[in-house]
Amino acid sequence: MISESELVAMIALLESEPLRRWIDLGWVLPQQDNATFYFDDSDVVRVQLICELHYELQIEEDSLSVVLSLMDQLYTARRSLREVLGAIEAQPAEVQSCIGALIKSRRAEQAADISTS
Amino acid sequence: MADPYEALGVTRTATQDDIKKAYRRLAKKSHPDLHPGDKAAEARFKEIASAYDIVGDDKKRTRFDSGEIDSSGSERPPQPDQETYREHAESHPGFKYSRQWNGSGPSDDDLFAELFGAHQRMRARGSDVRYAVSVDFVEAIVGGRRRFVLPDGKALEITIPAGLKEGQTLRLRAQGEPGFGGAAAGDALVEIHINPHPTFRREGTTIRSIVPVTVAEAMAGAKVPVVTVSGEVQLTVPRGSNSGTVLRLRGKGVPSKTGHGDHLIELRVILPSHPDDEFVQTITQWEANHPYNPREMAGQKS
């Protein structure tokens, strides 16, 4: 955990004012102790990424809120998917191959639907 | 390492501003944090980043153009220890931004709500199974507990309630198909048919039967043993009874909520099976002295 001033010192492009705004917007979720914010590792990398997208790639804040929202959904879906895959891996081999065959045949069906429509 | 100008898709004469724009455009397309799991995007981004590292900087660009450094001359120190956002988001347990983000902050619902929500909906009570069994006449009236082996091989212990009606269906809780997803099993619906009885008939809560008596028993009166659903009783046949006389055994019928019904016994006078001279003579003589016309008595023309 690092403090707000440590974070601002650590990231070259970062200034306090936009950081506060991002916290208000819910883009960054630091721990709050009285009026002081504390940032953990995931907050740090998140602020780094926001800085990169905003200052280097010039993604405006309006667009950035959409980008972050989609990004959070993407990572959430990937984490969930990985949990599902982990659960499938823990199944007996025949269950795994059943699931694999099912996905394969569904995909083939969908491909056939697309080509006939 | 490719030529940095080529990597950024710009000419060697491009302005610093053009290079910056080209970098931003390409970096947005392949930023690895925005393309998790896409190795090609990651490789592309590295190339763009190191190209921009050289030609995006005025001084380095001059050194590169003069051949002082080559395309691998990125002086940005390697940062192997620095964690990227995607590494965090993908592998840190309990990553706090790993929730659906709805603009006003994170909310709790995720893919699993959908996935296992669907399973929740698939929780279904097992179906009911219908069976039909038959019970004996007396058993249906007095009730009791009996084990039935059903057509599907299932054995069920069924309590037959006293006074059960023909075709009545008993519901046996949780004896049907098993439930899905932890839901309750279905019920067994057992329709009960009552086998006919050789001597008893049932009319609602009344039982009827015919009891044969002799001429003397009917005429002189007698006590005769008769069978009821609740066992044998001594029936008092009053003097002067006849074929068709109905006697009531109160409370010997079918039990119901409003109390027991009655058993109605119809007497049937039975003559001896073989005509016997003594009997024929006596009766004929008696009839001659006491003529009577039973058809007239029954309202029929003689």
Coordinates of C-alpha atoms in Angstrom, one line a residue:
Chain A
M1 CA 0.0 0.0 0.0
I2 CA 1.3 3.4 -0.9
S3 CA -0.1 6.8 -0.2
E4 CA -1.4 9.3 -2.8
S5 CA 1.7 11.4 -2.8
E6 CA 3.9 8.3 -3.2
L7 CA 1.8 7.2 -6.2
V8 CA 2.0 10.7 -7.8
A9 CA 5.7 10.7 -7.3
M10 CA 6.0 7.2 -8.8
I11 CA 4.1 7.8 -12.0
A12 CA 5.6 10.5 -14.1
L13 CA 2.5 11.6 -15.9
L14 CA 0.2 11.5 -12.9
E15 CA -1.1 14.6 -11.1
S16 CA -3.3 14.7 -8.0
E17 CA -6.2 16.5 -9.6
P18 CA -7.1 14.0 -12.3
L19 CA -6.4 11.2 -9.9
R20 CA -9.0 12.5 -7.5
R21 CA -11.4 12.8 -10.4
W22 CA -10.8 9.2 -11.4
I23 CA -11.4 8.1 -7.9
D24 CA -14.7 10.1 -7.9
L25 CA -15.6 8.4 -11.2
G26 CA -15.0 5.0 -9.6
W27 CA -12.2 4.2 -12.1
V28 CA -9.8 3.7 -9.2
L29 CA -10.8 2.1 -5.9
P30 CA -8.2 3.0 -3.3
Q31 CA -8.7 2.3 0.4
Q32 CA -9.8 5.4 2.2
D33 CA -8.6 6.2 5.7
N34 CA -10.1 9.5 6.9
A35 CA -9.2 11.8 4.0
T36 CA -6.1 9.8 2.9
F37 CA -6.1 7.3 0.1
Y38 CA -4.0 4.2 0.1
F39 CA -3.3 2.4 -3.2
D40 CA -2.5 -1.3 -3.5
D41 CA -0.7 -3.1 -6.3
S42 CA -3.8 -3.4 -8.5
D43 CA -4.6 0.3 -8.0
V44 CA -1.1 1.2 -9.0
V45 CA -1.1 -0.8 -12.3
R46 CA -4.6 0.5 -13.0
V47 CA -3.6 4.1 -12.6
Q48 CA -0.5 3.4 -14.7
L49 CA -2.7 2.0 -17.4
I50 CA -5.2 4.9 -17.2
C51 CA -2.3 7.4 -17.5
E52 CA -0.9 5.5 -20.5
L53 CA -4.3 5.4 -22.3
H54 CA -5.1 9.0 -21.4
Y55 CA -1.8 10.8 -21.8
E56 CA 0.1 8.7 -24.2
L57 CA -2.7 7.4 -26.4
Q58 CA -4.8 10.5 -26.0
I59 CA -8.0 8.7 -25.2
E60 CA -10.3 11.3 -23.8
E61 CA -11.9 10.7 -20.4
D62 CA -15.4 10.4 -21.9
S63 CA -14.2 7.6 -24.2
L64 CA -12.0 6.2 -21.4
S65 CA -15.0 5.5 -19.2
V66 CA -16.3 3.3 -22.0
V67 CA -12.9 1.6 -22.6
L68 CA -12.5 0.9 -18.9
S69 CA -16.0 -0.5 -18.5
L70 CA -15.5 -2.8 -21.5
M71 CA -12.1 -3.8 -20.2
D72 CA -13.4 -4.7 -16.8
Q73 CA -16.1 -6.8 -18.3
L74 CA -13.6 -8.4 -20.6
Y75 CA -11.3 -9.3 -17.7
T76 CA -14.2 -10.5 -15.6
A77 CA -15.4 -12.7 -18.3
R78 CA -11.9 -14.1 -18.8
R79 CA -11.5 -14.8 -15.1
S80 CA -14.8 -16.5 -15.0
L81 CA -14.0 -18.5 -18.1
R82 CA -10.8 -19.6 -16.6
E83 CA -12.6 -20.8 -13.5
V84 CA -15.0 -22.8 -15.7
L85 CA -12.0 -24.3 -17.6
G86 CA -10.4 -25.1 -14.3
A87 CA -13.6 -26.9 -13.2
I88 CA -13.7 -28.8 -16.5
E89 CA -10.1 -29.8 -16.2
A90 CA -10.9 -31.3 -12.8
Q91 CA -13.5 -33.6 -14.4
P92 CA -12.9 -37.1 -15.6
A93 CA -11.4 -37.5 -19.1
E94 CA -14.7 -38.7 -20.6
V95 CA -16.6 -35.6 -19.3
Q96 CA -13.9 -33.4 -20.7
S97 CA -14.1 -35.0 -24.1
C98 CA -17.9 -34.8 -24.0
I99 CA -17.7 -31.1 -23.4
G100 CA -15.1 -30.7 -26.1
A101 CA -17.2 -32.7 -28.6
L102 CA -20.3 -30.7 -27.7
I103 CA -18.6 -27.4 -28.3
K104 CA -17.2 -28.6 -31.6
S105 CA -20.6 -29.8 -32.9
R106 CA -22.3 -26.6 -31.7
R107 CA -19.7 -24.6 -33.6
A108 CA -20.2 -26.7 -36.7
E109 CA -24.0 -26.3 -36.5
Q110 CA -23.6 -22.5 -36.2
A111 CA -21.2 -22.5 -39.1
A112 CA -23.7 -24.5 -41.1
D113 CA -26.5 -22.0 -40.1
I114 CA -24.4 -19.1 -41.3
S115 CA -23.6 -20.6 -44.6
T116 CA -27.2 -21.6 -45.3
S117 CA -28.8 -18.3 -44.3
Chain B
M1 CA 14.0 -5.6 -35.3
A2 CA 12.2 -3.9 -38.2
D3 CA 12.9 -0.4 -39.3
P4 CA 11.1 1.9 -36.8
Y5 CA 9.6 4.1 -39.6
E6 CA 8.2 1.0 -41.3
A7 CA 6.9 -0.4 -38.0
L8 CA 5.0 2.9 -37.4
G9 CA 3.9 3.1 -41.1
V10 CA 5.5 6.5 -41.6
T11 CA 8.1 7.9 -44.0
R12 CA 11.5 9.0 -42.9
T13 CA 10.5 12.5 -43.6
A14 CA 7.4 12.4 -41.4
T15 CA 7.1 15.1 -38.8
Q16 CA 7.4 14.4 -35.1
D17 CA 3.6 15.1 -34.9
D18 CA 2.9 12.5 -37.6
I19 CA 5.0 9.9 -35.8
K20 CA 3.1 10.6 -32.6
K21 CA -0.2 10.2 -34.3
A22 CA 0.8 7.1 -36.1
Y23 CA 2.0 5.6 -32.8
R24 CA -1.2 6.5 -30.9
R25 CA -3.3 5.0 -33.7
L26 CA -1.3 1.7 -33.8
A27 CA -0.9 1.5 -30.1
K28 CA -4.7 1.7 -29.5
K29 CA -5.1 -1.2 -31.9
S30 CA -2.7 -3.5 -30.2
H31 CA -2.3 -2.3 -26.6
P32 CA -1.9 -5.6 -24.7
D33 CA -4.0 -4.6 -21.8
L34 CA -6.8 -4.0 -24.1
H35 CA -6.2 -7.3 -25.9
P36 CA -5.5 -9.8 -23.2
G37 CA -4.5 -13.2 -24.4
D38 CA -3.7 -11.9 -27.9
K39 CA 0.0 -12.8 -28.3
A40 CA 0.2 -11.2 -31.8
A41 CA -1.1 -7.9 -30.5
E42 CA 1.5 -8.0 -27.7
A43 CA 4.3 -8.6 -30.2
R44 CA 3.0 -5.9 -32.4
F45 CA 2.8 -3.5 -29.5
K46 CA 6.3 -4.2 -28.4
E47 CA 7.5 -3.5 -31.9
I48 CA 5.6 -0.2 -32.1
A49 CA 6.7 0.8 -28.7
S50 CA 10.3 0.3 -29.3
A51 CA 10.1 1.9 -32.7
Y52 CA 8.4 4.9 -31.1
D53 CA 11.0 4.9 -28.4
I54 CA 13.6 5.6 -31.0
V55 CA 11.9 7.9 -33.6
G56 CA 9.3 9.4 -31.2
D57 CA 12.2 11.2 -29.5
D58 CA 13.8 14.0 -31.4
K59 CA 17.4 13.3 -30.2
K60 CA 17.2 9.6 -30.6
R61 CA 15.7 9.9 -34.0
T62 CA 18.6 12.0 -35.1
R63 CA 21.1 9.5 -33.8
F64 CA 19.2 6.7 -35.5
D65 CA 19.0 8.6 -38.8
S66 CA 22.8 9.2 -38.7
G67 CA 23.3 5.5 -38.0
E68 CA 24.6 6.1 -34.5
I69 CA 22.2 3.6 -33.0
D70 CA 20.3 0.8 -34.8
S71 CA 16.7 -0.2 -34.6
S72 CA 17.4 -2.2 -31.5
G73 CA 18.8 0.9 -29.8
S74 CA 15.9 1.4 -27.5
E75 CA 17.5 2.8 -24.4
R76 CA 14.4 2.3 -22.4
P77 CA 15.6 0.0 -19.6
P78 CA 13.9 -3.4 -19.7
Q79 CA 11.3 -3.6 -17.0
P80 CA 11.0 -7.3 -16.2
D81 CA 9.8 -6.7 -12.6
Q82 CA 7.1 -4.2 -13.4
E83 CA 3.8 -5.8 -13.3
T84 CA 1.4 -5.0 -16.2
Y85 CA -2.2 -4.4 -15.7
R86 CA -3.2 -7.5 -17.6
E87 CA -1.0 -9.8 -15.4
H88 CA -2.8 -8.4 -12.4
A89 CA -6.3 -8.6 -13.9
E90 CA -5.8 -12.1 -15.2
S91 CA -4.1 -13.8 -12.3
H92 CA -4.3 -12.0 -9.0
P93 CA -6.9 -13.7 -6.9
G94 CA -9.6 -11.4 -5.8
F95 CA -8.6 -8.7 -8.2
K96 CA -10.9 -5.9 -7.1
Y97 CA -11.6 -4.5 -10.6
S98 CA -12.6 -7.9 -11.7
R99 CA -16.3 -7.2 -11.5
Q100 CA -18.7 -5.8 -14.0
W101 CA -18.3 -2.2 -14.0
N102 CA -21.5 -0.3 -14.6
G103 CA -20.3 3.3 -14.6
S104 CA -21.2 4.1 -11.0
G105 CA -18.8 1.6 -9.6
P106 CA -18.4 -2.1 -9.6
S107 CA -21.4 -4.4 -9.2
D108 CA -21.5 -7.9 -8.0
D109 CA -23.0 -9.7 -10.9
D110 CA -20.7 -11.6 -13.2
L111 CA -20.8 -14.5 -15.7
F112 CA -21.6 -16.9 -12.9
A113 CA -24.8 -15.2 -12.0
E114 CA -25.8 -15.9 -15.5
L115 CA -24.3 -19.4 -15.7
F116 CA -25.5 -20.7 -12.4
G117 CA -28.6 -18.6 -12.4
A118 CA -29.6 -20.7 -15.3
H119 CA -28.9 -23.8 -13.3
Q120 CA -31.0 -22.4 -10.5
R121 CA -33.8 -22.1 -12.9
M122 CA -33.2 -25.7 -13.9
R123 CA -33.9 -26.8 -10.4
A124 CA -37.1 -28.7 -10.9
R125 CA -39.2 -30.9 -8.8
G126 CA -39.4 -34.4 -10.0
S127 CA -42.4 -35.5 -12.0
D128 CA -45.3 -37.3 -10.4
V129 CA -45.7 -40.9 -11.3
R130 CA -49.1 -42.5 -11.7
Y131 CA -49.7 -46.1 -10.7
A132 CA -52.9 -48.2 -10.4
V133 CA -53.2 -51.0 -7.9
S134 CA -56.2 -53.1 -6.7
V135 CA -57.1 -54.0 -3.2
D136 CA -59.6 -56.4 -1.7
F137 CA -63.1 -55.3 -1.0
V138 CA -62.8 -55.7 2.8
E139 CA -59.4 -54.1 2.9
A140 CA -60.8 -51.0 1.2
I141 CA -63.4 -50.7 3.9
V142 CA -61.5 -51.4 7.0
G143 CA -58.2 -50.0 5.8
G144 CA -54.7 -51.1 6.6
R145 CA -51.1 -51.0 5.5
R146 CA -49.8 -53.0 2.6
R147 CA -46.7 -53.4 0.5
F148 CA -47.2 -53.2 -3.2
V149 CA -44.7 -54.1 -5.9
L150 CA -45.5 -51.7 -8.8
P151 CA -45.1 -52.4 -12.5
D152 CA -41.8 -50.5 -12.6
G153 CA -40.4 -52.7 -9.9
K154 CA -40.7 -50.1 -7.2
A155 CA -42.0 -51.4 -3.9
L156 CA -44.2 -49.1 -2.0
E157 CA -45.7 -49.4 1.4
I158 CA -49.2 -47.9 1.2
T159 CA -51.6 -47.1 3.9
I160 CA -55.1 -47.8 2.7
P161 CA -57.4 -45.5 4.6
A162 CA -60.6 -47.1 6.0
G163 CA -63.6 -46.4 3.7
L164 CA -61.6 -45.9 0.6
K165 CA -63.7 -45.4 -2.5
E166 CA -63.3 -47.1 -5.9
G167 CA -60.9 -45.2 -8.1
Q168 CA -59.7 -43.0 -5.3
T169 CA -56.1 -41.7 -5.8
L170 CA -53.6 -41.6 -3.0
R171 CA -50.7 -39.1 -3.1
L172 CA -47.5 -40.5 -1.7
R173 CA -45.2 -37.6 -1.1
A174 CA -41.7 -37.7 -2.7
Q175 CA -42.2 -41.3 -4.1
G176 CA -42.2 -40.1 -7.7
E177 CA -39.3 -39.2 -10.0
P178 CA -36.3 -37.7 -8.2
G179 CA -35.9 -33.9 -8.4
F180 CA -33.3 -32.0 -10.4
G181 CA -30.8 -29.7 -9.0
G182 CA -31.6 -30.5 -5.4
A183 CA -35.3 -30.0 -5.8
A184 CA -37.8 -32.2 -4.1
A185 CA -38.8 -35.5 -5.7
G186 CA -42.2 -35.8 -7.3
D187 CA -45.1 -37.7 -5.8
A188 CA -46.5 -41.1 -6.6
L189 CA -50.2 -40.9 -7.4
V190 CA -51.7 -44.3 -6.8
E191 CA -55.1 -44.9 -8.1
I192 CA -56.9 -47.7 -6.2
H193 CA -59.3 -50.1 -7.6
I194 CA -61.4 -52.3 -5.4
N195 CA -61.9 -56.0 -6.3
P196 CA -65.5 -57.2 -6.2
H197 CA -66.6 -59.4 -3.3
P198 CA -68.4 -62.7 -3.8
T199 CA -71.2 -61.8 -1.4
F200 CA -70.9 -58.1 -0.4
R201 CA -72.0 -55.2 -2.5
R202 CA -71.3 -51.6 -1.6
E203 CA -73.6 -48.7 -2.1
G204 CA -72.0 -45.6 -0.7
T205 CA -71.5 -46.4 3.0
T206 CA -74.0 -49.2 2.9
I207 CA -73.1 -52.8 2.4
R208 CA -75.6 -55.3 1.1
S209 CA -75.5 -59.0 1.1
I210 CA -77.9 -61.8 0.8
V211 CA -78.2 -64.4 3.5
P212 CA -79.9 -67.7 2.8
V213 CA -82.2 -69.1 5.5
T214 CA -84.4 -72.1 5.8
V215 CA -88.2 -72.0 5.8
A216 CA -88.3 -72.8 9.5
E217 CA -85.6 -70.1 10.4
A218 CA -87.7 -67.6 8.4
M219 CA -91.0 -68.6 9.8
A220 CA -90.1 -69.4 13.4
G221 CA -87.3 -66.9 13.8
A222 CA -83.7 -67.8 14.6
K223 CA -80.3 -66.6 15.3
V224 CA -78.0 -67.2 12.3
P225 CA -74.3 -66.4 12.0
V226 CA -73.6 -63.9 9.3
V227 CA -70.3 -62.4 8.0
T228 CA -69.8 -58.7 8.0
V229 CA -66.7 -56.7 7.0
S230 CA -65.9 -56.4 10.7
G231 CA -66.3 -60.1 11.4
E232 CA -69.0 -62.6 12.1
V233 CA -72.1 -61.6 14.1
Q234 CA -75.2 -63.4 15.2
L235 CA -78.2 -62.1 13.2
T236 CA -81.6 -62.3 14.8
V237 CA -84.0 -63.4 12.1
P238 CA -87.4 -62.3 13.4
R239 CA -90.3 -64.7 13.4
G240 CA -92.3 -64.4 10.2
S241 CA -89.4 -63.3 8.0
N242 CA -89.6 -64.0 4.4
S243 CA -87.4 -64.1 1.3
G244 CA -86.6 -60.5 0.5
T245 CA -86.9 -59.3 4.1
V246 CA -84.2 -56.8 4.7
L247 CA -82.5 -56.6 8.1
R248 CA -80.3 -53.8 9.2
L249 CA -77.0 -54.4 11.0
R250 CA -76.4 -50.9 12.3
G251 CA -72.9 -49.6 12.0
K252 CA -71.6 -52.7 10.3
G253 CA -71.2 -50.8 7.0
V254 CA -68.5 -48.6 5.6
P255 CA -66.8 -46.1 7.9
S256 CA -67.0 -42.5 6.8
K257 CA -66.4 -39.0 8.2
T258 CA -70.1 -38.9 9.3
G259 CA -69.9 -42.3 11.1
H260 CA -70.3 -45.9 10.0
G261 CA -72.8 -47.0 7.5
D262 CA -75.1 -50.0 7.9
H263 CA -75.0 -53.5 6.6
L264 CA -78.3 -54.5 5.0
I265 CA -79.0 -58.1 4.9
E266 CA -81.6 -59.5 2.6
L267 CA -82.9 -62.9 3.6
R268 CA -83.5 -65.5 1.0
V269 CA -85.5 -68.5 2.0
I270 CA -84.1 -71.5 0.5
L271 CA -86.2 -74.7 0.0
P272 CA -84.5 -78.1 0.4
S273 CA -82.5 -79.0 -2.7
H274 CA -84.4 -82.2 -3.4
P275 CA -88.2 -82.6 -3.0
D276 CA -88.8 -84.8 0.0
D277 CA -92.1 -86.6 0.3
E278 CA -92.6 -85.7 3.9
F279 CA -91.9 -82.0 3.2
V280 CA -94.1 -81.9 0.1
Q281 CA -96.9 -83.6 1.9
T282 CA -96.8 -81.4 4.9
I283 CA -96.6 -78.2 2.9
T284 CA -99.3 -79.2 0.4
Q285 CA -101.6 -80.1 3.3
W286 CA -100.8 -76.9 5.1
E287 CA -101.4 -74.8 1.9
A288 CA -104.8 -76.6 1.3
N289 CA -105.9 -75.4 4.8
H290 CA -104.4 -72.0 4.5
P291 CA -104.6 -70.9 0.9
Y292 CA -102.7 -67.8 -0.2
N293 CA -101.7 -66.2 -3.4
P294 CA -98.3 -64.7 -3.3
R295 CA -98.6 -63.1 -6.8
E296 CA -101.7 -61.2 -5.7
M297 CA -99.8 -60.2 -2.6
A298 CA -97.1 -58.9 -4.9
G299 CA -99.7 -56.9 -6.8
Q300 CA -99.6 -59.1 -9.8
K301 CA -102.8 -60.5 -11.5
S302 CA -103.2 -64.2 -10.8

